[in-house]
Amino acid sequence: MWIDSHAHLVSDGLYEDFDELVDNAQRNNIEKILIICGNLMEIKRALKKTEGNTMFDLAIGVHPGSVSDISNHEFKEMMTYLNHPQVVAVGEIGLDYYWTEESKPLQLQRFKEQIELANTHDLPIIVHVRSSIEDTLKMLQANPVDKKGVIHCYSETDEILKTLVNKGYYIGFGGIVTFKNGGNVREALDVCPHDRMLSETDSPYLAPVPKRGKRNEPSFVMHTAQYMASYLNLKEDELSTIFKSNYYRLFKRSQR
């Protein structure tokens, strides 16, 4: 049984096929899916489809690439859902300077605000980092997160991974670890403590080999997990147990 700890399953392009994607996941032994909700519409979609269904957890947060699109009014309304029993994290939040740094001040503001909200609601965070690791580390140092969280879709160096793990964070490994040019992620995997690694898809992005180039979906997490098991010289059931233990420990969910 596998866990997809990060899927944009209610975003445009996936929501329309929600039931089919969930069927695919169940047929491929996916036990749990953590759905990322990045705006008010996605929160409502997720609750409509999953409320009360223990296969699904939810995370709510404003992605750094969306900070200019979410009004203060929508932001405040989104955060009212952090008390919902299916919400297990604030995310996906963080910093992304890859495309532009014009929104940097607002990104930093929203990141800090959402860390404060995570602490208020006793929740971990799910962190997006792209071309912004120095400011991300500074933000996490200046604004400690009580329940820590996960650095999603890890693509930094092995040395930075050690720094993040020492701060208490978990590391989310997705399809990049299977890519031919994913050597830096495999080097990070080499030094990641087993009790800090999580499996994820980031659906619909970054489908793993042998599905690279296709629309990613939660069922594909098994390909990433199988690759990682082989790379780490672990049996698949051993790695499955590791992923499940880490997920339920971080997000404080009752394990089946």
JSON list of N, CA and C in Angstrom, two decimals, residues 11-52:
[
{"chain": "A", "resi": 11, "resn": "SER", "atom": "N", "xyz": [-7.48, 20.45, -8.95]},
{"chain": "A", "resi": 11, "resn": "SER", "atom": "CA", "xyz": [-7.14, 21.56, -9.84]},
{"chain": "A", "resi": 11, "resn": "SER", "atom": "C", "xyz": [-7.77, 21.33, -11.20]},
{"chain": "A", "resi": 12, "resn": "ASP", "atom": "N", "xyz": [-7.91, 22.40, -11.97]},
{"chain": "A", "resi": 12, "resn": "ASP", "atom": "CA", "xyz": [-8.43, 22.28, -13.33]},
{"chain": "A", "resi": 12, "resn": "ASP", "atom": "C", "xyz": [-7.55, 21.30, -14.12]},
{"chain": "A", "resi": 13, "resn": "GLY", "atom": "N", "xyz": [-8.20, 20.39, -14.83]},
{"chain": "A", "resi": 13, "resn": "GLY", "atom": "CA", "xyz": [-7.47, 19.40, -15.60]},
{"chain": "A", "resi": 13, "resn": "GLY", "atom": "C", "xyz": [-7.40, 18.04, -14.93]},
{"chain": "A", "resi": 14, "resn": "LEU", "atom": "N", "xyz": [-7.57, 18.01, -13.61]},
{"chain": "A", "resi": 14, "resn": "LEU", "atom": "CA", "xyz": [-7.67, 16.75, -12.88]},
{"chain": "A", "resi": 14, "resn": "LEU", "atom": "C", "xyz": [-9.05, 16.56, -12.27]},
{"chain": "A", "resi": 15, "resn": "TYR", "atom": "N", "xyz": [-9.63, 17.64, -11.79]},
{"chain": "A", "resi": 15, "resn": "TYR", "atom": "CA", "xyz": [-10.92, 17.54, -11.11]},
{"chain": "A", "resi": 15, "resn": "TYR", "atom": "C", "xyz": [-11.98, 16.91, -12.02]},
{"chain": "A", "resi": 16, "resn": "GLU", "atom": "N", "xyz": [-11.91, 17.23, -13.31]},
{"chain": "A", "resi": 16, "resn": "GLU", "atom": "CA", "xyz": [-12.90, 16.71, -14.24]},
{"chain": "A", "resi": 16, "resn": "GLU", "atom": "C", "xyz": [-12.86, 15.17, -14.32]},
{"chain": "A", "resi": 17, "resn": "ASP", "atom": "N", "xyz": [-11.71, 14.59, -13.99]},
{"chain": "A", "resi": 17, "resn": "ASP", "atom": "CA", "xyz": [-11.54, 13.13, -14.03]},
{"chain": "A", "resi": 17, "resn": "ASP", "atom": "C", "xyz": [-11.35, 12.54, -12.64]},
{"chain": "A", "resi": 18, "resn": "PHE", "atom": "N", "xyz": [-11.82, 13.25, -11.63]},
{"chain": "A", "resi": 18, "resn": "PHE", "atom": "CA", "xyz": [-11.55, 12.88, -10.24]},
{"chain": "A", "resi": 18, "resn": "PHE", "atom": "C", "xyz": [-11.90, 11.41, -9.96]},
{"chain": "A", "resi": 19, "resn": "ASP", "atom": "N", "xyz": [-13.10, 10.99, -10.29]},
{"chain": "A", "resi": 19, "resn": "ASP", "atom": "CA", "xyz": [-13.54, 9.64, -9.95]},
{"chain": "A", "resi": 19, "resn": "ASP", "atom": "C", "xyz": [-12.68, 8.58, -10.64]},
{"chain": "A", "resi": 20, "resn": "GLU", "atom": "N", "xyz": [-12.35, 8.82, -11.90]},
{"chain": "A", "resi": 20, "resn": "GLU", "atom": "CA", "xyz": [-11.51, 7.87, -12.64]},
{"chain": "A", "resi": 20, "resn": "GLU", "atom": "C", "xyz": [-10.12, 7.79, -12.03]},
{"chain": "A", "resi": 21, "resn": "LEU", "atom": "N", "xyz": [-9.56, 8.92, -11.63]},
{"chain": "A", "resi": 21, "resn": "LEU", "atom": "CA", "xyz": [-8.22, 8.94, -11.05]},
{"chain": "A", "resi": 21, "resn": "LEU", "atom": "C", "xyz": [-8.19, 8.24, -9.70]},
{"chain": "A", "resi": 22, "resn": "VAL", "atom": "N", "xyz": [-9.26, 8.40, -8.93]},
{"chain": "A", "resi": 22, "resn": "VAL", "atom": "CA", "xyz": [-9.34, 7.70, -7.64]},
{"chain": "A", "resi": 22, "resn": "VAL", "atom": "C", "xyz": [-9.48, 6.20, -7.86]},
{"chain": "A", "resi": 23, "resn": "ASP", "atom": "N", "xyz": [-10.27, 5.80, -8.84]},
{"chain": "A", "resi": 23, "resn": "ASP", "atom": "CA", "xyz": [-10.39, 4.37, -9.17]},
{"chain": "A", "resi": 23, "resn": "ASP", "atom": "C", "xyz": [-9.02, 3.79, -9.55]},
{"chain": "A", "resi": 24, "resn": "ASN", "atom": "N", "xyz": [-8.29, 4.53, -10.38]},
{"chain": "A", "resi": 24, "resn": "ASN", "atom": "CA", "xyz": [-6.95, 4.08, -10.77]},
{"chain": "A", "resi": 24, "resn": "ASN", "atom": "C", "xyz": [-6.05, 3.93, -9.54]},
{"chain": "A", "resi": 25, "resn": "ALA", "atom": "N", "xyz": [-6.15, 4.89, -8.63]},
{"chain": "A", "resi": 25, "resn": "ALA", "atom": "CA", "xyz": [-5.33, 4.85, -7.42]},
{"chain": "A", "resi": 25, "resn": "ALA", "atom": "C", "xyz": [-5.67, 3.62, -6.58]},
{"chain": "A", "resi": 26, "resn": "GLN", "atom": "N", "xyz": [-6.94, 3.36, -6.40]},
{"chain": "A", "resi": 26, "resn": "GLN", "atom": "CA", "xyz": [-7.34, 2.22, -5.58]},
{"chain": "A", "resi": 26, "resn": "GLN", "atom": "C", "xyz": [-6.90, 0.90, -6.20]},
{"chain": "A", "resi": 27, "resn": "ARG", "atom": "N", "xyz": [-6.97, 0.81, -7.53]},
{"chain": "A", "resi": 27, "resn": "ARG", "atom": "CA", "xyz": [-6.54, -0.41, -8.21]},
{"chain": "A", "resi": 27, "resn": "ARG", "atom": "C", "xyz": [-5.03, -0.62, -8.10]},
{"chain": "A", "resi": 28, "resn": "ASN", "atom": "N", "xyz": [-4.30, 0.44, -7.83]},
{"chain": "A", "resi": 28, "resn": "ASN", "atom": "CA", "xyz": [-2.85, 0.35, -7.71]},
{"chain": "A", "resi": 28, "resn": "ASN", "atom": "C", "xyz": [-2.36, 0.49, -6.28]},
{"chain": "A", "resi": 29, "resn": "ASN", "atom": "N", "xyz": [-3.24, 0.15, -5.33]},
{"chain": "A", "resi": 29, "resn": "ASN", "atom": "CA", "xyz": [-2.86, 0.04, -3.92]},
{"chain": "A", "resi": 29, "resn": "ASN", "atom": "C", "xyz": [-2.42, 1.35, -3.30]},
{"chain": "A", "resi": 30, "resn": "ILE", "atom": "N", "xyz": [-3.09, 2.45, -3.70]},
{"chain": "A", "resi": 30, "resn": "ILE", "atom": "CA", "xyz": [-2.83, 3.73, -3.04]},
{"chain": "A", "resi": 30, "resn": "ILE", "atom": "C", "xyz": [-3.78, 3.85, -1.86]},
{"chain": "A", "resi": 31, "resn": "GLU", "atom": "N", "xyz": [-3.22, 3.91, -0.68]},
{"chain": "A", "resi": 31, "resn": "GLU", "atom": "CA", "xyz": [-4.01, 3.91, 0.55]},
{"chain": "A", "resi": 31, "resn": "GLU", "atom": "C", "xyz": [-4.52, 5.30, 0.93]},
{"chain": "A", "resi": 32, "resn": "LYS", "atom": "N", "xyz": [-3.70, 6.31, 0.67]},
{"chain": "A", "resi": 32, "resn": "LYS", "atom": "CA", "xyz": [-4.00, 7.66, 1.15]},
{"chain": "A", "resi": 32, "resn": "LYS", "atom": "C", "xyz": [-3.53, 8.68, 0.13]},
{"chain": "A", "resi": 33, "resn": "ILE", "atom": "N", "xyz": [-4.34, 9.73, -0.05]},
{"chain": "A", "resi": 33, "resn": "ILE", "atom": "CA", "xyz": [-3.98, 10.85, -0.93]},
{"chain": "A", "resi": 33, "resn": "ILE", "atom": "C", "xyz": [-4.17, 12.14, -0.15]},
{"chain": "A", "resi": 34, "resn": "LEU", "atom": "N", "xyz": [-3.12, 12.95, -0.11]},
{"chain": "A", "resi": 34, "resn": "LEU", "atom": "CA", "xyz": [-3.22, 14.27, 0.49]},
{"chain": "A", "resi": 34, "resn": "LEU", "atom": "C", "xyz": [-3.45, 15.27, -0.64]},
{"chain": "A", "resi": 35, "resn": "ILE", "atom": "N", "xyz": [-4.64, 15.87, -0.66]},
{"chain": "A", "resi": 35, "resn": "ILE", "atom": "CA", "xyz": [-5.03, 16.78, -1.72]},
{"chain": "A", "resi": 35, "resn": "ILE", "atom": "C", "xyz": [-4.66, 18.21, -1.34]},
{"chain": "A", "resi": 36, "resn": "ILE", "atom": "N", "xyz": [-3.96, 18.89, -2.24]},
{"chain": "A", "resi": 36, "resn": "ILE", "atom": "CA", "xyz": [-3.54, 20.27, -2.04]},
{"chain": "A", "resi": 36, "resn": "ILE", "atom": "C", "xyz": [-4.61, 21.21, -2.59]},
{"chain": "A", "resi": 37, "resn": "CYS", "atom": "N", "xyz": [-5.09, 22.13, -1.75]},
{"chain": "A", "resi": 37, "resn": "CYS", "atom": "CA", "xyz": [-6.13, 23.08, -2.14]},
{"chain": "A", "resi": 37, "resn": "CYS", "atom": "C", "xyz": [-5.54, 24.49, -2.11]},
{"chain": "A", "resi": 38, "resn": "GLY", "atom": "N", "xyz": [-5.43, 25.10, -3.29]},
{"chain": "A", "resi": 38, "resn": "GLY", "atom": "CA", "xyz": [-4.74, 26.37, -3.40]},
{"chain": "A", "resi": 38, "resn": "GLY", "atom": "C", "xyz": [-5.61, 27.59, -3.56]},
{"chain": "A", "resi": 39, "resn": "ASN", "atom": "N", "xyz": [-6.93, 27.40, -3.58]},
{"chain": "A", "resi": 39, "resn": "ASN", "atom": "CA", "xyz": [-7.85, 28.53, -3.63]},
{"chain": "A", "resi": 39, "resn": "ASN", "atom": "C", "xyz": [-9.20, 28.08, -3.07]},
{"chain": "A", "resi": 40, "resn": "LEU", "atom": "N", "xyz": [-10.12, 28.99, -2.95]},
{"chain": "A", "resi": 40, "resn": "LEU", "atom": "CA", "xyz": [-11.41, 28.69, -2.33]},
{"chain": "A", "resi": 40, "resn": "LEU", "atom": "C", "xyz": [-12.20, 27.68, -3.15]},
{"chain": "A", "resi": 41, "resn": "MET", "atom": "N", "xyz": [-12.15, 27.80, -4.46]},
{"chain": "A", "resi": 41, "resn": "MET", "atom": "CA", "xyz": [-12.85, 26.86, -5.32]},
{"chain": "A", "resi": 41, "resn": "MET", "atom": "C", "xyz": [-12.34, 25.43, -5.11]},
{"chain": "A", "resi": 42, "resn": "GLU", "atom": "N", "xyz": [-11.04, 25.27, -5.00]},
{"chain": "A", "resi": 42, "resn": "GLU", "atom": "CA", "xyz": [-10.48, 23.94, -4.81]},
{"chain": "A", "resi": 42, "resn": "GLU", "atom": "C", "xyz": [-10.84, 23.36, -3.45]},
{"chain": "A", "resi": 43, "resn": "ILE", "atom": "N", "xyz": [-10.91, 24.18, -2.44]},
{"chain": "A", "resi": 43, "resn": "ILE", "atom": "CA", "xyz": [-11.36, 23.70, -1.13]},
{"chain": "A", "resi": 43, "resn": "ILE", "atom": "C", "xyz": [-12.77, 23.14, -1.23]},
{"chain": "A", "resi": 44, "resn": "LYS", "atom": "N", "xyz": [-13.65, 23.89, -1.86]},
{"chain": "A", "resi": 44, "resn": "LYS", "atom": "CA", "xyz": [-15.05, 23.45, -1.98]},
{"chain": "A", "resi": 44, "resn": "LYS", "atom": "C", "xyz": [-15.17, 22.20, -2.83]},
{"chain": "A", "resi": 45, "resn": "ARG", "atom": "N", "xyz": [-14.37, 22.14, -3.90]},
{"chain": "A", "resi": 45, "resn": "ARG", "atom": "CA", "xyz": [-14.37, 20.92, -4.73]},
{"chain": "A", "resi": 45, "resn": "ARG", "atom": "C", "xyz": [-13.92, 19.71, -3.91]},
{"chain": "A", "resi": 46, "resn": "ALA", "atom": "N", "xyz": [-12.86, 19.89, -3.15]},
{"chain": "A", "resi": 46, "resn": "ALA", "atom": "CA", "xyz": [-12.31, 18.78, -2.37]},
{"chain": "A", "resi": 46, "resn": "ALA", "atom": "C", "xyz": [-13.31, 18.28, -1.34]},
{"chain": "A", "resi": 47, "resn": "LEU", "atom": "N", "xyz": [-13.95, 19.20, -0.65]},
{"chain": "A", "resi": 47, "resn": "LEU", "atom": "CA", "xyz": [-14.92, 18.79, 0.36]},
{"chain": "A", "resi": 47, "resn": "LEU", "atom": "C", "xyz": [-16.14, 18.11, -0.27]},
{"chain": "A", "resi": 48, "resn": "LYS", "atom": "N", "xyz": [-16.55, 18.60, -1.43]},
{"chain": "A", "resi": 48, "resn": "LYS", "atom": "CA", "xyz": [-17.68, 17.98, -2.13]},
{"chain": "A", "resi": 48, "resn": "LYS", "atom": "C", "xyz": [-17.37, 16.53, -2.47]},
{"chain": "A", "resi": 49, "resn": "LYS", "atom": "N", "xyz": [-16.14, 16.26, -2.88]},
{"chain": "A", "resi": 49, "resn": "LYS", "atom": "CA", "xyz": [-15.76, 14.92, -3.33]},
{"chain": "A", "resi": 49, "resn": "LYS", "atom": "C", "xyz": [-15.31, 13.99, -2.20]},
{"chain": "A", "resi": 50, "resn": "THR", "atom": "N", "xyz": [-14.78, 14.54, -1.12]},
{"chain": "A", "resi": 50, "resn": "THR", "atom": "CA", "xyz": [-14.08, 13.68, -0.16]},
{"chain": "A", "resi": 50, "resn": "THR", "atom": "C", "xyz": [-14.55, 13.76, 1.27]},
{"chain": "A", "resi": 51, "resn": "GLU", "atom": "N", "xyz": [-15.43, 14.69, 1.60]},
{"chain": "A", "resi": 51, "resn": "GLU", "atom": "CA", "xyz": [-15.75, 14.92, 3.01]},
{"chain": "A", "resi": 51, "resn": "GLU", "atom": "C", "xyz": [-16.20, 13.62, 3.68]},
{"chain": "A", "resi": 52, "resn": "GLY", "atom": "N", "xyz": [-15.50, 13.27, 4.75]},
{"chain": "A", "resi": 52, "resn": "GLY", "atom": "CA", "xyz": [-15.82, 12.06, 5.49]},
{"chain": "A", "resi": 52, "resn": "GLY", "atom": "C", "xyz": [-15.15, 10.80, 4.98]}
]
